[in-house]
Short mmCIF file of C-alpha atoms in Angstrom, two decimals:
data_model
loop_
_atom_site.label_atom_id
_atom_site.label_comp_id
_atom_site.label_asym_id
_atom_site.label_seq_id
_atom_site.Cartn_x
_atom_site.Cartn_y
_atom_site.Cartn_z
CA MET J 76 -29.72 139.64 67.92
CA GLN J 77 -27.28 136.54 68.23
CA ILE J 78 -26.04 135.60 71.61
CA GLU J 79 -22.68 135.84 72.59
CA GLN J 80 -20.89 132.85 74.24
CA SER J 81 -19.39 134.83 76.73
CA ALA J 82 -22.96 136.43 77.69
CA SER J 83 -24.68 132.85 78.41
CA GLU J 84 -25.03 132.30 82.23
CA ASN J 85 -25.58 128.50 81.07
CA ASN J 86 -22.41 126.22 81.81
CA LEU J 87 -23.12 123.64 79.11
CA LEU J 88 -22.80 126.14 76.06
CA ALA J 89 -20.48 128.13 78.33
CA GLY J 90 -18.08 125.10 78.13
CA LEU J 91 -18.22 124.57 74.40
CA SER J 92 -15.45 125.83 72.00
CA ALA J 93 -16.03 128.88 70.33
CA ASP J 94 -16.63 126.55 66.96
CA ASP J 95 -19.15 124.59 68.49
CA PHE J 96 -21.12 127.51 70.26
CA GLY J 97 -21.02 128.88 66.65
CA ILE J 98 -23.06 125.88 65.30
CA LEU J 99 -25.75 126.49 67.68
CA SER J 100 -25.65 130.54 68.38
CA SER J 101 -28.32 131.44 65.25
CA GLY J 102 -30.96 129.32 66.90
CA LEU J 103 -30.58 130.82 70.32
CA VAL J 104 -33.29 133.12 71.45
CA ARG J 105 -33.11 134.59 75.18
CA VAL J 106 -36.41 134.36 76.93
CA ASP J 107 -38.13 134.83 80.18
CA LEU J 108 -39.23 131.65 81.79
CA PRO J 109 -42.05 132.65 84.75
CA ARG J 110 -42.84 129.85 86.78
CA GLY J 111 -45.00 127.05 85.29
CA THR J 112 -43.78 127.62 82.21
CA GLU J 113 -44.02 124.00 80.37
CA LEU J 114 -40.92 123.42 78.28
CA SER J 115 -41.64 119.75 77.38
CA VAL J 116 -45.06 118.00 77.58
CA PRO J 117 -45.27 113.99 77.41
CA GLY J 118 -46.21 112.73 74.16
CA GLN J 119 -46.28 115.99 72.27
CA GLU J 120 -43.49 116.83 69.79
CA ILE J 121 -40.41 118.53 71.13
CA GLN J 122 -40.33 121.97 69.31
CA TYR J 123 -37.94 123.24 71.24
CA CYS J 124 -34.87 122.90 73.68
CA TRP J 125 -34.33 124.94 76.66
CA PHE J 126 -30.92 126.01 77.83
CA ILE J 127 -31.67 127.33 81.59
CA GLU J 128 -29.74 130.45 82.68
CA GLU J 129 -31.51 131.08 85.77
CA GLY J 130 -34.34 129.41 87.59
CA ILE J 131 -34.94 125.93 87.93
CA ALA J 132 -36.72 123.24 85.65
CA SER J 133 -38.54 120.48 87.10
CA MET J 134 -39.13 116.97 85.39
CA VAL J 135 -42.04 115.18 86.63
CA ALA J 136 -43.23 111.66 85.89
CA SER J 137 -47.30 111.39 85.67
CA SER J 138 -49.93 108.45 86.07
CA ARG J 139 -53.11 108.06 84.09
CA ASP J 140 -55.08 109.27 87.43
CA GLY J 141 -53.11 112.41 87.63
CA GLN J 142 -50.38 111.22 90.28
CA GLU J 143 -47.10 113.05 90.21
CA ALA J 144 -43.55 112.72 91.11
CA GLU J 145 -40.29 114.52 90.60
CA ALA J 146 -38.05 112.48 88.42
CA GLY J 147 -34.94 115.59 88.62
CA ILE J 148 -34.24 119.00 88.18
CA VAL J 149 -31.77 120.98 85.70
CA GLY J 150 -30.88 124.60 86.40
CA ARG J 151 -28.15 126.53 84.56
CA GLU J 152 -25.97 123.48 84.35
CA GLY J 153 -27.74 121.94 81.80
CA MET J 154 -30.79 121.68 79.17
CA ILE J 155 -34.24 120.54 78.61
CA ASP J 156 -35.05 117.89 77.00
CA VAL J 157 -32.10 115.46 76.62
CA ALA J 158 -34.73 113.40 74.40
CA THR J 159 -33.84 115.76 71.76
CA PHE J 160 -30.71 114.29 70.88
CA LEU J 161 -31.21 110.98 71.99
CA GLY J 162 -33.29 110.11 69.26
CA GLY J 163 -36.56 110.56 70.64
CA SER J 164 -38.93 112.93 69.04
CA SER J 165 -41.04 113.24 72.15
CA SER J 166 -40.49 113.35 75.93
CA GLY J 167 -41.77 110.82 78.48
CA LEU J 168 -41.74 113.61 81.29
CA ARG J 169 -43.28 116.87 81.94
CA SER J 170 -41.05 119.75 81.95
CA PHE J 171 -41.77 122.82 83.78
CA MET J 172 -40.23 125.98 85.45
CA GLN J 173 -40.43 125.20 89.23
CA ILE J 174 -38.73 128.39 90.30
CA SER J 175 -38.81 131.03 87.52
CA GLY J 176 -36.06 132.37 85.82
CA GLN J 177 -34.52 132.89 82.13
CA GLY J 178 -33.23 130.99 79.82
CA LEU J 179 -32.17 130.33 75.65
CA ARG J 180 -34.65 128.75 73.58
CA ILE J 181 -33.40 127.13 70.35
CA PRO J 182 -35.04 124.73 68.01
CA ALA J 183 -35.32 120.86 68.54
CA ARG J 184 -33.95 120.38 65.07
CA THR J 185 -31.23 123.20 65.17
CA VAL J 186 -29.93 120.79 68.43
CA VAL J 187 -30.45 117.50 66.57
CA THR J 188 -28.18 118.95 63.82
CA ALA J 189 -24.99 120.22 65.97
CA TYR J 190 -25.31 117.13 67.89
CA LYS J 191 -24.69 115.16 64.87
CA SER J 192 -22.18 117.55 62.96
CA SER J 193 -19.94 117.99 66.15
CA ALA J 194 -17.98 114.63 68.08
CA THR J 195 -16.78 117.56 70.68
CA ILE J 196 -20.55 118.44 71.13
CA ARG J 197 -21.91 114.87 71.55
CA SER J 198 -19.34 114.78 74.24
CA ALA J 199 -20.48 117.30 76.05
CA PHE J 200 -24.37 116.69 75.73
CA ASN J 201 -23.61 112.93 76.48
CA LEU J 202 -21.75 113.97 79.55
CA PHE J 203 -24.84 116.13 81.28
CA ALA J 204 -27.16 113.33 79.61
CA ASN J 205 -25.40 110.88 81.89
CA ASN J 206 -25.17 113.02 84.93
CA LEU J 207 -29.03 113.61 84.76
CA ILE J 208 -29.54 109.69 84.46
CA PHE J 209 -27.70 109.69 87.46
CA GLN J 210 -29.65 111.93 89.45
CA ILE J 211 -32.50 110.68 88.21
CA ALA J 212 -31.24 107.39 89.68
CA GLN J 213 -30.53 108.72 92.62
CA THR J 214 -34.12 110.40 93.41
CA ALA J 215 -35.18 107.04 92.92
CA LEU J 216 -32.74 105.71 95.90
CA ALA J 217 -34.00 108.70 98.09
CA ASN J 218 -37.38 108.13 97.34
CA ALA J 219 -37.39 104.41 98.67
CA SER J 220 -34.50 104.51 101.30
CA TYR J 221 -34.81 107.88 103.12
CA SER J 222 -37.29 110.08 105.43
CA VAL J 223 -39.47 112.62 104.01
CA GLU J 224 -37.31 115.03 106.30
CA GLN J 225 -34.04 114.02 104.41
CA ARG J 226 -35.36 114.06 100.99
CA LEU J 227 -36.52 117.79 101.67
CA ALA J 228 -33.05 118.22 102.65
CA ARG J 229 -31.44 116.88 99.36
CA TRP J 230 -33.86 118.74 97.33
CA LEU J 231 -33.06 122.17 98.90
CA LEU J 232 -29.11 121.81 98.78
CA MET J 233 -29.82 120.68 95.01
CA CYS J 234 -31.55 123.89 94.24
CA SER J 235 -29.17 126.03 96.18
CA ASP J 236 -26.16 124.23 94.12
CA ARG J 237 -27.93 125.40 90.97
CA LEU J 238 -29.51 129.14 92.21
CA SER J 239 -26.21 129.97 94.06
CA ASP J 240 -28.58 131.38 96.63
CA ASP J 241 -29.65 129.90 100.29
CA GLU J 242 -33.38 131.41 99.62
CA ILE J 243 -35.65 129.10 97.59
CA ALA J 244 -38.68 130.35 96.53
CA LEU J 245 -41.28 127.68 96.55
CA THR J 246 -44.48 126.54 97.82
CA HIS J 247 -45.68 123.66 99.65
CA GLU J 248 -47.86 122.42 97.01
CA PHE J 249 -44.55 122.41 94.53
CA LEU J 250 -42.96 120.69 97.57
CA SER J 251 -45.78 118.06 97.77
CA VAL J 252 -45.05 116.91 93.84
CA MET J 253 -41.25 117.08 94.27
CA LEU J 254 -41.46 114.91 97.47
CA ASN J 255 -44.46 112.62 96.27
CA VAL J 256 -46.22 113.52 100.03
CA ARG J 257 -49.15 115.14 101.14
CA ARG J 258 -49.07 118.91 101.91
CA ALA J 259 -49.35 118.06 105.16
CA GLY J 260 -46.18 116.03 105.40
CA VAL J 261 -44.23 118.53 103.63
CA THR J 262 -45.29 121.13 106.33
CA MET J 263 -44.27 118.73 109.17
CA ALA J 264 -40.80 118.19 107.43
CA VAL J 265 -40.45 121.62 106.55
CA GLN J 266 -41.54 122.23 110.81
CA SER J 267 -38.90 119.40 111.69
CA LEU J 268 -35.85 120.98 109.77
CA GLN J 269 -36.88 124.42 110.85
CA SER J 270 -37.06 123.41 114.51
CA ALA J 271 -33.50 121.75 114.08
CA GLY J 272 -32.17 125.49 113.08
CA HIS J 273 -31.23 124.16 109.43
CA LEU J 274 -33.95 126.34 107.48
CA LYS J 275 -36.32 129.31 108.23
CA ALA J 276 -39.54 129.29 106.42
CA ARG J 277 -41.00 132.66 105.17
CA ARG J 278 -44.11 133.15 103.28
CA GLY J 279 -43.54 131.33 99.53
CA SER J 280 -39.74 130.65 100.39
CA LEU J 281 -37.82 128.69 102.38
CA GLN J 282 -34.38 129.90 103.43
CA ILE J 283 -30.93 127.49 104.40
CA VAL J 284 -29.43 128.81 107.67
CA ASP J 285 -27.19 126.05 108.32
CA ARG J 286 -25.87 124.36 105.05
CA PRO J 287 -23.15 122.29 106.58
CA GLY J 288 -25.80 120.91 109.45
CA LEU J 289 -28.24 120.42 106.46
CA GLU J 290 -25.67 118.42 104.31
CA ASP J 291 -24.86 116.49 107.75
CA PHE J 292 -28.53 115.83 107.95
CA ALA J 293 -29.52 115.07 104.77
CA SER J 294 -26.59 111.94 104.79
CA ASP J 295 -26.01 110.08 101.56
CA ALA J 296 -29.45 111.41 100.28
CA TYR J 297 -27.23 114.10 98.99
CA THR J 298 -23.51 113.07 99.34
CA ALA J 299 -24.08 110.34 96.89
CA LEU J 300 -25.64 112.95 94.04
CA ASP J 301 -22.61 115.04 94.80
CA CYS J 302 -20.22 112.47 93.82
CA LEU J 303 -20.67 112.75 90.45
CA GLN J 304 -19.02 115.96 88.40
CA SER J 305 -20.45 118.91 90.33
CA VAL J 306 -22.92 121.13 89.06
CA LYS J 307 -20.83 124.16 90.33
CA ASN J 308 -17.82 122.70 88.08
CA LEU J 309 -19.92 121.98 84.79
#
């Protein structure tokens, strides 16, 4: 069954013209994306792209000895993997669903063909890629310049933006990878933000209870990222 543009919850697709969406629509298939679903694997040829409608995908850099750190996240504002239309046949990052949801799968070759055939698709996809690169740069800055607590605040705010929900389902194990700290450091950071009244920890989830306070605490770790075109407006 062909996907109607009005039925898509992906902002990147929804922002295309009807003609541009029509170029992609025949290849789109709606799929469930449970937590942990692999979307791209370093060194493997990219077979599909994924337009996220619900949930959050994480892009992770890995070392040879198994160390991992998150480079960026993608929700309903965009897609995995931009390497496809930027000329790459494989990705340097591992991408997987960090928070379960659903999305639209499409063959990578269909995305490449559409990107080459339409200047307006190129413009929309390039803008998203530019915003994603900026996010990755901000993540590097945050990791180098801000405390674990501020980085956790930034990450929670970014997730909340993409989920439209103040309760975020996750585990300390995932947070350890996202923040590139040991689980004990994650626990201390969560306890610190909870003691300050910014969030409430539940088993398997964190709930933001004071968003303005959390934004103030995150400082430029979050607001510098938010200066680019807001994911809420893409």
